[in-house]
mmCIF file of C-alpha atoms in Angstrom:
data_model
loop_
_atom_site.group_PDB
_atom_site.id
_atom_site.type_symbol
_atom_site.label_atom_id
_atom_site.label_comp_id
_atom_site.label_asym_id
_atom_site.label_seq_id
_atom_site.Cartn_x
_atom_site.Cartn_y
_atom_site.Cartn_z
ATOM 1 C CA MET A 1188 121.624 135.959 76.816
ATOM 2 C CA GLU A 1189 124.553 135.710 79.852
ATOM 3 C CA GLY A 1190 122.000 137.218 81.654
ATOM 4 C CA THR A 1191 119.365 135.160 83.057
ATOM 5 C CA ASN A 1192 121.539 131.933 82.461
ATOM 6 C CA PRO A 1193 123.628 132.144 85.426
ATOM 7 C CA VAL A 1194 120.487 132.971 87.398
ATOM 8 C CA ASN A 1195 118.173 130.708 85.409
ATOM 9 C CA LYS A 1196 120.525 128.171 86.926
ATOM 10 C CA LYS A 1197 120.833 129.657 91.034
ATOM 11 C CA LEU A 1198 117.262 128.952 90.064
ATOM 12 C CA THR A 1199 117.354 125.280 89.364
ATOM 13 C CA ALA A 1200 120.098 124.701 92.428
ATOM 14 C CA ALA A 1201 117.336 126.610 94.874
ATOM 15 C CA LEU A 1202 114.457 123.983 94.386
ATOM 16 C CA SER A 1203 116.232 120.945 94.180
ATOM 17 C CA GLY A 1204 115.450 120.825 97.656
ATOM 18 C CA GLY A 1205 111.767 120.379 96.759
ATOM 19 C CA ALA A 1206 110.582 117.044 95.808
ATOM 20 C CA VAL A 1207 112.581 115.995 98.942
ATOM 21 C CA LEU A 1208 109.824 116.468 100.959
ATOM 22 C CA VAL A 1209 107.161 114.511 99.123
ATOM 23 C CA VAL A 1210 110.211 111.453 99.798
ATOM 24 C CA ALA A 1211 109.845 112.149 103.066
ATOM 25 C CA LEU A 1212 106.128 110.475 102.955
ATOM 26 C CA SER A 1213 107.623 107.186 101.058
ATOM 27 C CA GLY A 1214 110.861 106.776 101.756
ATOM 28 C CA CYS A 1215 111.153 105.639 104.554
ATOM 29 C CA SER A 1216 110.795 101.104 105.568
ATOM 30 C CA GLY A 1217 108.577 99.701 108.032
ATOM 31 C CA SER A 1218 108.755 96.461 110.101
ATOM 32 C CA ALA A 1219 106.916 93.625 108.823
ATOM 33 C CA SER A 1220 103.384 94.516 111.455
ATOM 34 C CA LYS A 1221 100.015 92.675 111.694
ATOM 35 C CA GLY A 1222 98.521 95.537 111.500
ATOM 36 C CA ASN A 1223 95.933 97.971 112.099
ATOM 37 C CA PRO A 1224 93.288 97.565 109.298
ATOM 38 C CA LYS A 1225 91.634 101.068 109.830
ATOM 39 C CA LEU A 1226 95.375 102.283 109.801
ATOM 40 C CA ASP A 1227 96.170 100.618 106.903
ATOM 41 C CA ALA A 1228 93.006 101.958 104.757
ATOM 42 C CA TRP A 1229 94.556 105.747 106.042
ATOM 43 C CA ALA A 1230 98.002 104.914 104.549
ATOM 44 C CA LYS A 1231 96.537 103.665 101.242
ATOM 45 C CA THR A 1232 94.568 106.863 100.900
ATOM 46 C CA VAL A 1233 97.440 109.054 101.702
ATOM 47 C CA CYS A 1234 100.283 107.168 99.526
ATOM 48 C CA ASP A 1235 97.767 106.791 96.845
ATOM 49 C CA ALA A 1236 98.246 110.229 96.387
ATOM 50 C CA VAL A 1237 101.107 110.648 96.345
ATOM 51 C CA PRO A 1238 103.251 109.425 93.400
ATOM 52 C CA ALA A 1239 100.728 111.607 91.041
ATOM 53 C CA GLN A 1240 101.754 114.527 92.823
ATOM 54 C CA ASP A 1241 105.700 113.622 93.295
ATOM 55 C CA ALA A 1242 105.673 113.023 89.628
ATOM 56 C CA LYS A 1243 103.948 116.271 88.578
ATOM 57 C CA ILE A 1244 106.958 118.531 90.802
ATOM 58 C CA LYS A 1245 109.686 116.315 90.048
ATOM 59 C CA ALA A 1246 109.006 117.124 86.682
ATOM 60 C CA ALA A 1247 108.547 120.457 86.862
ATOM 61 C CA ASN A 1248 112.100 120.491 89.118
ATOM 62 C CA ALA A 1249 113.267 118.832 85.838
ATOM 63 C CA SER A 1250 111.956 121.231 83.601
ATOM 64 C CA ILE A 1251 113.770 124.550 85.291
ATOM 65 C CA SER A 1252 116.753 122.253 85.372
ATOM 66 C CA LYS A 1253 116.255 122.150 81.522
ATOM 67 C CA ALA A 1254 115.522 125.497 80.904
ATOM 68 C CA GLY A 1255 118.832 126.166 82.801
ATOM 69 C CA ASP A 1256 120.675 124.546 81.291
ATOM 70 C CA ASN A 1257 120.550 125.834 77.806
ATOM 71 C CA ASN A 1258 120.145 129.142 76.673
ATOM 72 C CA THR A 1259 116.935 129.767 76.687
ATOM 73 C CA ALA A 1260 114.824 133.024 76.251
ATOM 74 C CA PRO A 1261 113.479 135.157 78.822
ATOM 75 C CA ASP A 1262 110.334 134.726 77.476
ATOM 76 C CA VAL A 1263 110.453 131.022 77.107
ATOM 77 C CA LEU A 1264 112.387 130.211 80.581
ATOM 78 C CA GLN A 1265 109.275 133.093 82.011
ATOM 79 C CA LYS A 1266 106.377 130.421 80.553
ATOM 80 C CA THR A 1267 108.414 127.290 81.932
ATOM 81 C CA ASP A 1268 109.474 128.604 85.689
ATOM 82 C CA SER A 1269 105.834 130.018 85.600
ATOM 83 C CA GLN A 1270 104.174 126.147 84.587
ATOM 84 C CA ALA A 1271 106.064 124.757 86.678
ATOM 85 C CA PHE A 1272 106.035 126.399 89.405
ATOM 86 C CA GLN A 1273 102.050 126.482 89.636
ATOM 87 C CA ASP A 1274 102.679 122.441 89.246
ATOM 88 C CA MET A 1275 104.277 122.795 92.211
ATOM 89 C CA SER A 1276 101.814 124.341 93.969
ATOM 90 C CA ASP A 1277 99.067 122.070 92.798
ATOM 91 C CA GLY A 1278 101.285 119.427 93.964
ATOM 92 C CA TYR A 1279 101.662 119.849 97.425
ATOM 93 C CA LYS A 1280 98.142 121.817 97.010
ATOM 94 C CA ALA A 1281 96.555 117.951 96.334
ATOM 95 C CA ILE A 1282 99.136 115.937 99.329
ATOM 96 C CA ALA A 1283 97.680 118.853 101.437
ATOM 97 C CA ALA A 1284 94.542 117.844 100.553
ATOM 98 C CA ALA A 1285 94.702 113.956 100.703
ATOM 99 C CA ILE A 1286 96.259 114.148 103.839
ATOM 100 C CA ASN A 1287 93.532 116.775 105.472
ATOM 101 C CA GLY A 1288 90.798 113.985 103.566
ATOM 102 C CA ALA A 1289 92.074 111.648 105.376
ATOM 103 C CA GLY A 1290 91.787 112.566 109.059
ATOM 104 C CA ALA A 1291 93.258 111.839 111.656
ATOM 105 C CA PRO A 1292 95.685 108.645 111.282
ATOM 106 C CA PRO A 1293 93.158 105.646 113.641
ATOM 107 C CA GLY A 1294 94.242 104.922 117.192
ATOM 108 C CA VAL A 1295 97.436 106.998 117.183
ATOM 109 C CA GLY A 1296 98.240 109.618 120.416
ATOM 110 C CA ASP A 1297 98.152 112.618 119.382
ATOM 111 C CA GLY A 1298 97.594 112.074 115.324
ATOM 112 C CA ALA A 1299 95.174 114.790 114.961
ATOM 113 C CA LYS A 1300 97.837 117.610 116.009
ATOM 114 C CA ARG A 1301 100.248 115.636 113.417
ATOM 115 C CA GLN A 1302 97.811 115.699 110.888
ATOM 116 C CA GLN A 1303 97.127 118.695 110.025
ATOM 117 C CA ASP A 1304 100.835 120.374 111.254
ATOM 118 C CA VAL A 1305 101.924 118.975 108.131
ATOM 119 C CA VAL A 1306 97.697 119.419 106.222
ATOM 120 C CA LYS A 1307 99.531 123.652 106.824
ATOM 121 C CA ASN A 1308 102.962 122.907 106.173
ATOM 122 C CA LEU A 1309 101.942 121.982 102.143
ATOM 123 C CA ASP A 1310 99.651 124.698 102.050
ATOM 124 C CA SER A 1311 101.268 126.860 103.169
ATOM 125 C CA LEU A 1312 104.479 125.232 100.708
ATOM 126 C CA ALA A 1313 101.441 125.644 98.518
ATOM 127 C CA ALA A 1314 101.259 128.864 98.163
ATOM 128 C CA SER A 1315 104.642 130.384 98.137
ATOM 129 C CA TYR A 1316 104.645 128.466 95.211
ATOM 130 C CA ALA A 1317 102.255 129.989 93.511
ATOM 131 C CA ASP A 1318 103.669 133.564 94.563
ATOM 132 C CA LEU A 1319 106.560 133.020 92.714
ATOM 133 C CA LYS A 1320 104.486 132.106 89.865
ATOM 134 C CA LYS A 1321 102.718 135.461 90.247
ATOM 135 C CA LYS A 1322 105.965 136.944 90.710
ATOM 136 C CA VAL A 1323 107.368 134.817 87.311
ATOM 137 C CA ASP A 1324 104.698 136.141 85.386
ATOM 138 C CA ALA A 1325 105.078 139.968 86.419
ATOM 139 C CA LEU A 1326 108.816 140.062 85.052
ATOM 140 C CA ASP A 1327 109.784 142.115 82.061
ATOM 141 C CA THR A 1328 110.620 140.009 79.189
ATOM 142 C CA LYS A 1329 111.979 142.654 77.060
ATOM 143 C CA ASP A 1330 114.261 143.754 79.169
ATOM 144 C CA GLN A 1331 117.272 141.701 79.425
ATOM 145 C CA GLY A 1332 118.041 143.980 82.399
ATOM 146 C CA LYS A 1333 115.610 143.736 84.367
ATOM 147 C CA PHE A 1334 114.572 140.402 83.526
ATOM 148 C CA ALA A 1335 117.471 138.602 84.925
ATOM 149 C CA THR A 1336 116.908 140.940 88.414
ATOM 150 C CA GLY A 1337 113.913 139.884 88.520
ATOM 151 C CA LEU A 1338 114.655 136.644 87.986
ATOM 152 C CA HIS A 1339 117.349 137.429 90.709
ATOM 153 C CA ASP A 1340 115.317 138.136 93.106
ATOM 154 C CA VAL A 1341 112.775 135.270 92.692
ATOM 155 C CA ALA A 1342 115.988 132.308 92.921
ATOM 156 C CA SER A 1343 116.552 134.748 96.595
ATOM 157 C CA GLN A 1344 112.943 133.832 97.267
ATOM 158 C CA MET A 1345 113.263 130.074 96.333
ATOM 159 C CA ALA A 1346 116.204 129.679 98.550
ATOM 160 C CA ALA A 1347 114.274 130.826 101.772
ATOM 161 C CA LEU A 1348 111.704 128.425 100.840
ATOM 162 C CA GLU A 1349 113.967 126.033 102.093
ATOM 163 C CA ASN A 1350 113.320 126.531 105.765
ATOM 164 C CA GLN A 1351 109.143 125.715 105.391
ATOM 165 C CA ASN A 1352 110.844 122.448 102.508
ATOM 166 C CA LYS A 1353 112.539 121.891 106.372
ATOM 167 C CA SER A 1354 109.478 122.503 108.450
ATOM 168 C CA GLY A 1355 107.060 120.956 106.105
ATOM 169 C CA THR A 1356 110.196 117.583 106.126
ATOM 170 C CA GLU A 1357 110.074 117.470 109.697
ATOM 171 C CA ALA A 1358 106.245 117.286 109.829
ATOM 172 C CA LEU A 1359 105.868 114.425 107.566
ATOM 173 C CA ARG A 1360 108.543 112.919 109.349
ATOM 174 C CA ASN A 1361 106.807 112.905 113.224
ATOM 175 C CA LEU A 1362 103.784 111.873 111.153
ATOM 176 C CA GLU A 1363 104.995 108.864 110.248
ATOM 177 C CA GLN A 1364 106.325 107.710 113.471
ATOM 178 C CA GLY A 1365 105.628 103.982 114.836
ATOM 179 C CA ASP A 1366 102.802 102.661 113.363
ATOM 180 C CA VAL A 1367 101.878 105.358 110.393
ATOM 181 C CA LYS A 1368 105.452 104.703 109.814
ATOM 182 C CA ASP A 1369 105.089 100.535 109.278
ATOM 183 C CA ALA A 1370 101.221 101.812 107.922
ATOM 184 C CA ILE A 1371 102.707 103.638 104.602
ATOM 185 C CA ALA A 1372 105.638 101.544 104.400
ATOM 186 C CA LYS A 1373 102.741 98.491 103.095
ATOM 187 C CA GLN A 1374 101.685 100.869 100.692
ATOM 188 C CA PRO A 1375 102.983 99.972 97.360
ATOM 189 C CA SER A 1376 101.683 103.633 96.035
ATOM 190 C CA CYS A 1377 104.502 105.195 98.653
ATOM 191 C CA LYS A 1378 106.686 102.022 97.933
ATOM 192 C CA LYS A 1379 106.691 103.102 93.872
ATOM 193 C CA VAL A 1380 107.466 106.892 94.325
ATOM 194 C CA ALA A 1381 110.352 105.785 97.134
ATOM 195 C CA ALA A 1382 112.040 103.212 94.239
ATOM 196 C CA SER A 1383 111.584 105.883 91.880
ATOM 197 C CA THR A 1384 113.342 108.325 93.654
ATOM 198 C CA SER A 1385 116.115 105.731 94.730
ATOM 199 C CA ALA A 1386 116.391 105.171 90.797
ATOM 200 C CA THR A 1387 116.876 109.152 90.480
ATOM 201 C CA THR A 1388 119.022 109.997 93.223
ATOM 202 C CA GLY A 1389 121.307 106.833 92.848
#
């Protein structure tokens, strides 16, 4: 089983950046401003969609990490990674849908463009993870050598997703400027994600 284990650890390392994107939406603290009720309502719509998806994405990371730590059989590894990629794809797609459904943040200059940049980035990430799931599903678990080679290719593609993650994080931070940041920081659902993230990484 030596062929797949180091590769799955590489896959795990590549995946560790995935959950950072959601944190960008929640790990901010804003100043105590009187706020804009419409913007607060917008922030609530976005933030309320985050905890469940954030948990799903973190659990997907954890399942791949756990599989990488053990001497896991190829068929089990394939099933674990496939489900994890599906969950990540679903998670990012759901957050994109929530932000898209919320519309542009009220009273924010070029808010519509910033909002659509985030949606586009998250949808693109969701599609990339769906593609990785297809690649993992197509791997030959009966042939150890072929499986290890295929998994290596998947890990390389995962590493290439880092730029997409950076781009998505940047788009989220851009959306979060000024009053939007303050409105998001006040939402209990985003605070909850920020707290769970610092507990995990701290």
